[in-house]
CSV table of C-alpha atoms in Angstrom, one decimal:
chain,number,residue,atom,x,y,z
A,1,UNK,CA,-12.0,15.3,265.7
A,2,UNK,CA,-8.3,16.2,265.3
A,3,UNK,CA,-8.9,19.7,266.6
A,4,UNK,CA,-10.9,18.4,269.6
A,5,UNK,CA,-8.1,15.8,270.5
A,6,UNK,CA,-5.4,18.5,270.2
A,7,UNK,CA,-7.4,21.0,272.3
A,8,UNK,CA,-7.7,18.4,275.0
A,9,UNK,CA,-4.0,17.4,275.0
A,10,UNK,CA,-4.7,13.8,273.8
A,11,UNK,CA,-1.2,12.5,272.8
A,12,UNK,CA,-0.6,11.8,269.1
A,13,UNK,CA,-1.2,8.2,268.1
A,14,UNK,CA,-3.9,7.5,270.6
A,15,UNK,CA,-6.6,7.8,267.9
A,16,UNK,CA,-5.9,7.1,264.2
A,17,UNK,CA,-8.4,7.0,261.4
A,18,UNK,CA,-7.2,5.0,258.3
A,19,UNK,CA,-9.3,4.7,255.2
A,20,UNK,CA,-8.4,2.0,252.7
A,21,UNK,CA,-9.3,-1.1,250.8
A,22,UNK,CA,-9.1,-4.7,251.8
A,23,UNK,CA,-5.3,-4.9,251.6
A,24,UNK,CA,-5.0,-2.1,254.3
A,25,UNK,CA,-7.6,-3.9,256.5
A,26,UNK,CA,-5.8,-7.2,256.1
A,27,UNK,CA,-2.5,-5.7,257.0
A,28,UNK,CA,-3.9,-4.1,260.2
A,29,UNK,CA,-5.9,-7.2,261.2
A,30,UNK,CA,-2.8,-9.3,261.0
A,31,UNK,CA,-0.4,-6.9,262.7
A,32,UNK,CA,0.4,-7.7,266.3
A,33,UNK,CA,1.4,-4.1,266.9
A,34,UNK,CA,-2.2,-3.0,266.4
A,35,UNK,CA,-3.9,-3.6,269.8
A,36,UNK,CA,-7.4,-2.9,268.7
A,37,UNK,CA,-9.0,-3.0,265.2
A,38,UNK,CA,-12.3,-1.1,265.0
A,39,UNK,CA,-13.9,-1.4,261.6
A,40,UNK,CA,-17.2,-0.4,260.0
A,41,UNK,CA,-18.3,-2.4,256.9
A,42,UNK,CA,-20.1,-5.4,255.6
A,43,UNK,CA,-20.8,-8.7,257.4
A,44,UNK,CA,-18.3,-10.4,255.0
A,45,UNK,CA,-15.6,-7.9,255.9
A,46,UNK,CA,-16.4,-8.3,259.6
A,47,UNK,CA,-15.9,-12.1,259.4
A,48,UNK,CA,-12.5,-11.7,257.8
A,49,UNK,CA,-11.4,-9.1,260.3
A,50,UNK,CA,-12.7,-11.1,263.3
A,51,UNK,CA,-11.0,-14.3,262.2
A,52,UNK,CA,-7.6,-12.6,261.5
A,53,UNK,CA,-7.6,-10.6,264.7
A,54,UNK,CA,-8.7,-13.5,266.9
A,55,UNK,CA,-6.0,-15.7,265.4
A,56,UNK,CA,-3.4,-13.5,267.0
A,57,UNK,CA,-5.5,-13.1,270.2
A,58,UNK,CA,-6.1,-9.4,269.4
A,59,UNK,CA,-9.2,-7.3,270.1
A,60,UNK,CA,-11.7,-6.1,267.5
A,61,UNK,CA,-14.8,-3.8,267.5
A,62,UNK,CA,-17.0,-4.3,264.5
A,63,UNK,CA,-19.9,-2.2,263.3
A,64,UNK,CA,-21.4,-4.2,260.5
A,65,UNK,CA,-23.8,-2.7,258.0
A,66,UNK,CA,-24.6,0.3,260.2
A,67,UNK,CA,-23.1,3.5,261.6
A,68,UNK,CA,-20.3,3.9,264.1
A,69,UNK,CA,-20.9,7.1,266.0
A,70,UNK,CA,-18.2,9.0,268.0
A,71,UNK,CA,-19.4,10.5,271.3
A,72,UNK,CA,-17.2,13.2,272.9
A,73,UNK,CA,-17.9,14.3,276.4
A,74,UNK,CA,-16.1,16.3,279.1
């Protein structure tokens, strides 16, 4: 995905993929500088993320117990 974004002049920082444990997810969910939290995981994880992000009136996109596909078009 990095090569595709660079080839299409997408500015750095528009898309970031971060892999980590619950402490990373909690930090991102509670950080007001993170406009949108998109997470794939269990229903239990989704409930925690949704509550934390909603408490700061942020936006979340959750894919629970499934797959989160990326579609790239022209």
